[in-house]
Amino acid sequence: GPSRGTPSVMATRVGTIRLVIPAGKATPQPPVGSALGQRGLNIMQFCKEFNDRTGDIMTEVPIPVVITAFKDRSFTFVTKTPPVSYFLKKAARLDAGSTAPGHDLVGQVPLQAIYEIAKVKHTDESLAHIPI
């Protein structure tokens, strides 16, 4: 039969799990272990595949991942580009964002950096249709 990680053609989707995991750093600890364990998914297999897929990205870069769980306990997952807030903090050389967004300004980002962020985000399938 199909391997535990690859759904069969007839597999029934039973849920979607959305997590943000540092690149190359998926471990069986929460939140990964608890989220996948609830669905009976192979946690170690996910961690290995995620870490293999994101290993060439700088560690600690937050990677959003959308995991689709199937009834037969197989899964697929899609990684996305880091959140815009991550890029903005990097561009403004900040460790943290504003405690009162929209009210307290904590940094400045050059327009060129905004364009570069838009180009990266444009590679996400869900954003590819938006012109830069």
PDB file of C-alpha atoms in Angstrom, residues 27-132:
ATOM      1  CA  THR A  27      10.727  18.309  16.712  1.00  0.00           C
ATOM      2  CA  PRO A  28       8.160  15.932  18.241  1.00  0.00           C
ATOM      3  CA  GLN A  29       7.691  18.452  21.081  1.00  0.00           C
ATOM      4  CA  PRO A  30       4.595  20.692  21.192  1.00  0.00           C
ATOM      5  CA  PRO A  31       3.193  22.297  19.129  1.00  0.00           C
ATOM      6  CA  VAL A  32       4.202  19.834  16.366  1.00  0.00           C
ATOM      7  CA  GLY A  33       3.832  16.605  18.338  1.00  0.00           C
ATOM      8  CA  SER A  34       0.540  17.484  19.969  1.00  0.00           C
ATOM      9  CA  ALA A  35      -1.038  18.818  16.739  1.00  0.00           C
ATOM     10  CA  LEU A  36      -0.048  15.802  14.623  1.00  0.00           C
ATOM     11  CA  GLY A  37      -0.574  13.284  17.438  1.00  0.00           C
ATOM     12  CA  GLN A  38      -4.245  14.276  17.760  1.00  0.00           C
ATOM     13  CA  ARG A  39      -4.743  13.168  14.163  1.00  0.00           C
ATOM     14  CA  GLY A  40      -2.635  10.012  14.513  1.00  0.00           C
ATOM     15  CA  LEU A  41      -0.067  11.240  11.991  1.00  0.00           C
ATOM     16  CA  ASN A  42       3.532  10.043  11.906  1.00  0.00           C
ATOM     17  CA  ILE A  43       5.245  12.836  13.836  1.00  0.00           C
ATOM     18  CA  MET A  44       8.826  11.718  13.199  1.00  0.00           C
ATOM     19  CA  GLN A  45       8.190  11.390   9.470  1.00  0.00           C
ATOM     20  CA  PHE A  46       6.738  14.906   9.329  1.00  0.00           C
ATOM     21  CA  CYS A  47       9.677  16.328  11.308  1.00  0.00           C
ATOM     22  CA  LYS A  48      12.206  14.651   9.010  1.00  0.00           C
ATOM     23  CA  GLU A  49      10.444  15.781   5.819  1.00  0.00           C
ATOM     24  CA  PHE A  50       9.917  19.356   7.093  1.00  0.00           C
ATOM     25  CA  ASN A  51      13.541  19.637   8.252  1.00  0.00           C
ATOM     26  CA  ASP A  52      14.810  18.213   4.943  1.00  0.00           C
ATOM     27  CA  ARG A  53      12.648  20.654   2.988  1.00  0.00           C
ATOM     28  CA  THR A  54      13.619  23.710   5.070  1.00  0.00           C
ATOM     29  CA  GLY A  55      17.203  22.770   5.953  1.00  0.00           C
ATOM     30  CA  ASP A  56      18.735  25.189   3.447  1.00  0.00           C
ATOM     31  CA  ILE A  57      16.922  28.142   5.030  1.00  0.00           C
ATOM     32  CA  MET A  58      18.582  30.054   7.863  1.00  0.00           C
ATOM     33  CA  THR A  59      17.610  28.402  11.161  1.00  0.00           C
ATOM     34  CA  GLU A  60      15.155  30.278  13.341  1.00  0.00           C
ATOM     35  CA  VAL A  61      13.370  31.729  10.277  1.00  0.00           C
ATOM     36  CA  PRO A  62       9.657  31.120  11.023  1.00  0.00           C
ATOM     37  CA  ILE A  63       8.106  28.928   8.313  1.00  0.00           C
ATOM     38  CA  PRO A  64       4.315  28.682   8.107  1.00  0.00           C
ATOM     39  CA  VAL A  65       3.240  25.157   7.179  1.00  0.00           C
ATOM     40  CA  VAL A  66      -0.177  23.826   6.215  1.00  0.00           C
ATOM     41  CA  ILE A  67      -0.543  20.095   6.856  1.00  0.00           C
ATOM     42  CA  THR A  68      -3.442  18.211   5.296  1.00  0.00           C
ATOM     43  CA  ALA A  69      -4.415  15.098   7.268  1.00  0.00           C
ATOM     44  CA  PHE A  70      -6.189  12.162   5.640  1.00  0.00           C
ATOM     45  CA  LYS A  71      -8.458   9.493   7.111  1.00  0.00           C
ATOM     46  CA  ASP A  72      -5.831   6.772   6.477  1.00  0.00           C
ATOM     47  CA  ARG A  73      -3.440   8.783   8.708  1.00  0.00           C
ATOM     48  CA  SER A  74      -1.309   9.870   5.771  1.00  0.00           C
ATOM     49  CA  PHE A  75      -0.555  13.550   5.234  1.00  0.00           C
ATOM     50  CA  THR A  76       0.767  16.134   2.839  1.00  0.00           C
ATOM     51  CA  PHE A  77       2.129  19.564   3.678  1.00  0.00           C
ATOM     52  CA  VAL A  78       2.938  22.850   2.017  1.00  0.00           C
ATOM     53  CA  THR A  79       5.494  25.311   3.356  1.00  0.00           C
ATOM     54  CA  LYS A  80       5.005  29.030   2.829  1.00  0.00           C
ATOM     55  CA  THR A  81       7.275  32.033   3.020  1.00  0.00           C
ATOM     56  CA  PRO A  82       7.885  33.594   6.458  1.00  0.00           C
ATOM     57  CA  PRO A  83       5.300  36.081   7.783  1.00  0.00           C
ATOM     58  CA  VAL A  84       5.619  39.684   6.582  1.00  0.00           C
ATOM     59  CA  SER A  85       6.160  40.761  10.207  1.00  0.00           C
ATOM     60  CA  TYR A  86       9.374  38.685  10.290  1.00  0.00           C
ATOM     61  CA  PHE A  87      10.732  40.456   7.193  1.00  0.00           C
ATOM     62  CA  LEU A  88       9.707  43.903   8.446  1.00  0.00           C
ATOM     63  CA  LYS A  89      11.460  43.382  11.791  1.00  0.00           C
ATOM     64  CA  LYS A  90      14.602  42.199   9.957  1.00  0.00           C
ATOM     65  CA  ALA A  91      14.503  45.158   7.565  1.00  0.00           C
ATOM     66  CA  ALA A  92      14.051  47.630  10.439  1.00  0.00           C
ATOM     67  CA  ARG A  93      16.706  45.786  12.510  1.00  0.00           C
ATOM     68  CA  LEU A  94      14.246  45.180  15.366  1.00  0.00           C
ATOM     69  CA  ASP A  95      14.021  42.266  17.791  1.00  0.00           C
ATOM     70  CA  ALA A  96      10.307  42.833  18.375  1.00  0.00           C
ATOM     71  CA  GLY A  97       7.446  44.717  16.815  1.00  0.00           C
ATOM     72  CA  SER A  98       5.416  47.506  18.364  1.00  0.00           C
ATOM     73  CA  THR A  99       3.441  46.744  21.521  1.00  0.00           C
ATOM     74  CA  ALA A 100       0.719  49.044  20.144  1.00  0.00           C
ATOM     75  CA  PRO A 101       0.623  48.475  16.349  1.00  0.00           C
ATOM     76  CA  GLY A 102      -0.801  51.432  14.457  1.00  0.00           C
ATOM     77  CA  HIS A 103      -0.050  53.730  17.391  1.00  0.00           C
ATOM     78  CA  ASP A 104       3.562  53.374  18.526  1.00  0.00           C
ATOM     79  CA  LEU A 105       6.116  53.403  15.729  1.00  0.00           C
ATOM     80  CA  VAL A 106       9.249  51.402  16.494  1.00  0.00           C
ATOM     81  CA  GLY A 107      11.221  51.553  13.271  1.00  0.00           C
ATOM     82  CA  GLN A 108      11.475  52.458   9.633  1.00  0.00           C
ATOM     83  CA  VAL A 109      11.747  50.240   6.572  1.00  0.00           C
ATOM     84  CA  PRO A 110      13.106  51.532   3.245  1.00  0.00           C
ATOM     85  CA  LEU A 111      10.787  51.240   0.241  1.00  0.00           C
ATOM     86  CA  GLN A 112      13.300  48.965  -1.517  1.00  0.00           C
ATOM     87  CA  ALA A 113      12.973  46.495   1.406  1.00  0.00           C
ATOM     88  CA  ILE A 114       9.171  46.571   1.067  1.00  0.00           C
ATOM     89  CA  TYR A 115       9.536  45.686  -2.619  1.00  0.00           C
ATOM     90  CA  GLU A 116      11.952  42.833  -1.818  1.00  0.00           C
ATOM     91  CA  ILE A 117       9.509  41.473   0.797  1.00  0.00           C
ATOM     92  CA  ALA A 118       6.681  41.657  -1.770  1.00  0.00           C
ATOM     93  CA  LYS A 119       8.789  39.695  -4.271  1.00  0.00           C
ATOM     94  CA  VAL A 120       9.403  36.930  -1.704  1.00  0.00           C
ATOM     95  CA  LYS A 121       5.745  36.782  -0.631  1.00  0.00           C
ATOM     96  CA  HIS A 122       4.718  36.663  -4.298  1.00  0.00           C
ATOM     97  CA  THR A 123       6.229  33.157  -4.485  1.00  0.00           C
ATOM     98  CA  ASP A 124       3.471  31.867  -2.158  1.00  0.00           C
ATOM     99  CA  GLU A 125       0.846  30.128  -4.277  1.00  0.00           C
ATOM    100  CA  SER A 126      -1.985  31.959  -2.501  1.00  0.00           C
ATOM    101  CA  LEU A 127      -0.463  35.374  -3.316  1.00  0.00           C
ATOM    102  CA  ALA A 128       0.935  34.750  -6.824  1.00  0.00           C
ATOM    103  CA  HIS A 129      -2.115  36.288  -8.533  1.00  0.00           C
ATOM    104  CA  ILE A 130      -1.534  39.714  -6.922  1.00  0.00           C
ATOM    105  CA  PRO A 131       0.585  41.994  -9.137  1.00  0.00           C
ATOM    106  CA  ILE A 132       3.648  43.533  -7.508  1.00  0.00           C
TER     107      ILE A 132
END
